[in-house]
Short mmCIF file of C-alpha atoms and ligand atoms in Angstrom, two decimals:
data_model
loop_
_atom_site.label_atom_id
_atom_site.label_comp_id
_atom_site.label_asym_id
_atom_site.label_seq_id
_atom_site.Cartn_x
_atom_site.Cartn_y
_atom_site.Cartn_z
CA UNK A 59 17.46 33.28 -35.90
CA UNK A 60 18.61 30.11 -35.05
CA UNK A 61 16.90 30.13 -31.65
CA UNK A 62 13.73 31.20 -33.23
CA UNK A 63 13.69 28.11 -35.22
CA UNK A 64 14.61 25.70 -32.31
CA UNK A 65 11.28 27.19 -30.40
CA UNK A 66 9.61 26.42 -33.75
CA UNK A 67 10.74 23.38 -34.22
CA UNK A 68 9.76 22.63 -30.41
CA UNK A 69 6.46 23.74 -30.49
CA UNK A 70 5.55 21.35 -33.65
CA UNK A 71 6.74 18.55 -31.85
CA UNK A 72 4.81 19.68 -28.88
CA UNK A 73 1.64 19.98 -30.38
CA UNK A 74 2.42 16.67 -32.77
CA UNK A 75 2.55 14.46 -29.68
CA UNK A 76 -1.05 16.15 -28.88
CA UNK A 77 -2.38 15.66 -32.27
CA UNK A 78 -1.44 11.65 -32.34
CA UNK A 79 -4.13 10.21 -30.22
CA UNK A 80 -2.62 6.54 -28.86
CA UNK A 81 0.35 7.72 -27.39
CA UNK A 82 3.08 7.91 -30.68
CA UNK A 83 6.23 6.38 -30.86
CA UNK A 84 9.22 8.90 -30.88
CA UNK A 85 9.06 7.64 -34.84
CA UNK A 86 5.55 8.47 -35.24
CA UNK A 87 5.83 11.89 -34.24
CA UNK A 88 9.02 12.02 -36.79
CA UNK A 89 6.70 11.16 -39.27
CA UNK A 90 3.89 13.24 -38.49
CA UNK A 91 6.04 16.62 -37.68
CA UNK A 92 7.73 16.11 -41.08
CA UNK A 93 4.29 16.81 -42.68
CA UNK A 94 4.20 20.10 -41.12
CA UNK A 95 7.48 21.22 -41.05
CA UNK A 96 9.61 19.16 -44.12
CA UNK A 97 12.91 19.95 -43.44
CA UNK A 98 13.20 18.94 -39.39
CA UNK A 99 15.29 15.96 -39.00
CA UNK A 100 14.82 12.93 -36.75
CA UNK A 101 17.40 13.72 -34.50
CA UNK A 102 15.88 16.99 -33.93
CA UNK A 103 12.62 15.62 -33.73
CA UNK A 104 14.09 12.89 -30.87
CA UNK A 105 16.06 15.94 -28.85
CA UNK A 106 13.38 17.78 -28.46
CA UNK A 107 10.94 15.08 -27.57
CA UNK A 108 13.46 14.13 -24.58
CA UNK A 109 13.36 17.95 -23.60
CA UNK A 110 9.70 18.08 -23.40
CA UNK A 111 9.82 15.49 -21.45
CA UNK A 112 12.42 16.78 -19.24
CA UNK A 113 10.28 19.72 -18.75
CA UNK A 114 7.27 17.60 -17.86
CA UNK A 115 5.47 19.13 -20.97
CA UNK A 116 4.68 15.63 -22.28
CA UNK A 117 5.31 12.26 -20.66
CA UNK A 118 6.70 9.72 -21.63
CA UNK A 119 5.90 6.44 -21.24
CA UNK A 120 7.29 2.98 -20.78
CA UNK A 121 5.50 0.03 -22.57
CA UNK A 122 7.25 -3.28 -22.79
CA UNK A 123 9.05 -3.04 -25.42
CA UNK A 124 9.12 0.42 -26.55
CA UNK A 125 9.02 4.23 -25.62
CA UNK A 126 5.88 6.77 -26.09
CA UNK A 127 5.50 9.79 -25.62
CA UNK A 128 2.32 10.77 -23.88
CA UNK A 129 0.36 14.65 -24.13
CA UNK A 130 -2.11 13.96 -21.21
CA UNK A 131 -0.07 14.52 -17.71
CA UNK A 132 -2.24 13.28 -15.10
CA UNK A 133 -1.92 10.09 -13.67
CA UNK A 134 -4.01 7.48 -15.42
CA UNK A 135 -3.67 3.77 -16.00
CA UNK A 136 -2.75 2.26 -20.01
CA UNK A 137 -3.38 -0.69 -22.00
CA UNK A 138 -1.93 -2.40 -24.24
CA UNK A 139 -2.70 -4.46 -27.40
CA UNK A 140 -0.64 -7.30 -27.78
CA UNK A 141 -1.51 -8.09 -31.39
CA UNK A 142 -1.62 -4.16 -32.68
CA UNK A 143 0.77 -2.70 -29.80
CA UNK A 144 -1.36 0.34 -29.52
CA UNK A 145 -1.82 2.10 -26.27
CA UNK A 146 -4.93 3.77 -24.95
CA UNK A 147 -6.28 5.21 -21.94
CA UNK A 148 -8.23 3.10 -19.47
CA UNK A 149 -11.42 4.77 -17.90
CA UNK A 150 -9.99 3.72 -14.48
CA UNK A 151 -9.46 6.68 -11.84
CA UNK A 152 -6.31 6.30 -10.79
CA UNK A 153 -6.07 5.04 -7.45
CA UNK A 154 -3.99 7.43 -5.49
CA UNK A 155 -4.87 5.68 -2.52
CA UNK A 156 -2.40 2.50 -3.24
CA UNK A 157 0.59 4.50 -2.83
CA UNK A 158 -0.58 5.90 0.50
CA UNK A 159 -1.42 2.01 1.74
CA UNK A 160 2.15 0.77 0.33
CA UNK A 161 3.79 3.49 2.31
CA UNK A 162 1.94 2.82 5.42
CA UNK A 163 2.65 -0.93 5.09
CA UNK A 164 6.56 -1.09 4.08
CA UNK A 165 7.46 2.37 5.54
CA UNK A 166 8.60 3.30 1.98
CA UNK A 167 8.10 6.93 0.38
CA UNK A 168 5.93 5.55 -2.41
CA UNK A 169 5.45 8.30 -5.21
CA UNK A 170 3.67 7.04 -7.75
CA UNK A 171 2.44 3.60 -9.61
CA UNK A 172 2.38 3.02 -13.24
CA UNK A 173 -0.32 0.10 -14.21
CA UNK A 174 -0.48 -1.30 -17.96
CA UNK A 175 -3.05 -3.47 -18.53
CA UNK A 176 -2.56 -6.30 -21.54
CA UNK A 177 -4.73 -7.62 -23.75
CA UNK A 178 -6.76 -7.78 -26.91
CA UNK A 179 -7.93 -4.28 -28.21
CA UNK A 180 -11.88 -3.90 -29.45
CA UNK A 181 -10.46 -3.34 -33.26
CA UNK A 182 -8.31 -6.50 -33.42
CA UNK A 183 -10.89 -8.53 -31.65
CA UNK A 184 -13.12 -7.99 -34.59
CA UNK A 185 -10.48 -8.95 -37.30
ZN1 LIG B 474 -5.12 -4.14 -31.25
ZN1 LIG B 475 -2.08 7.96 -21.65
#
């Protein structure tokens, strides 16, 4: 039984971190999952959030400052508000040809590149 309710307790934090557009905080989704499902606790909320991320279910995401956990996997570029701290996706294909051009340059194995762009979000430009 116990098992059962682990996978349950999984999937809601799965889909959660879909549901919360703007890339959630591990708190966020705490909050949110709790709405659905009263009795999980943070910690179990947390564990599984690093396990989904372990299994490249969800991604997670470094912003200054603070972890997110992100439900879209392909590679794609962020921004950040500095005054409301929220993250969204850039309409920017990501340029896969950078990593090819740094490895031919340096002669290192480049896998990836992460890009967060900072500024001033629509919404709190208007307030
Ligand atoms: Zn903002
Ligand atoms: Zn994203």
């Amino acid at each position: 039984m116990k098992q059962k309710r682990n996978t349950l307790q999984r999937k809601t934090v799965f889909e959660t971190v879909g549901e919360l557009h703007g890339h959630p905080t591990a708190n966020q989704v705490y909050l949110k999952a709790r709405e659905k499902c009263p009795k999980i606790s943070r910690g179990t909320v947390y564990r599984n959030l690093n396990v989904l991320s372990d299994d490249g279910r969800i991604k997670r995401i470094k912003v200054p400052g603070i972890v997110r956990y992100d439900s879209k996997l392909e590679p794609h570029y962020h921004f950040i508000c500095t005054v409301c701290h929220n993250v969204s996706d850039v309409p920017i294909p990501y340029q896969f040809q950078l990593n090819d051009r740094l490895s031919k340059d340096t002669g290192f194995k480049v896998n990836l590149h992460r890009t967060v762009f900072e500024g001033i979000c629509e919404k709190c430009r208007k307030e």
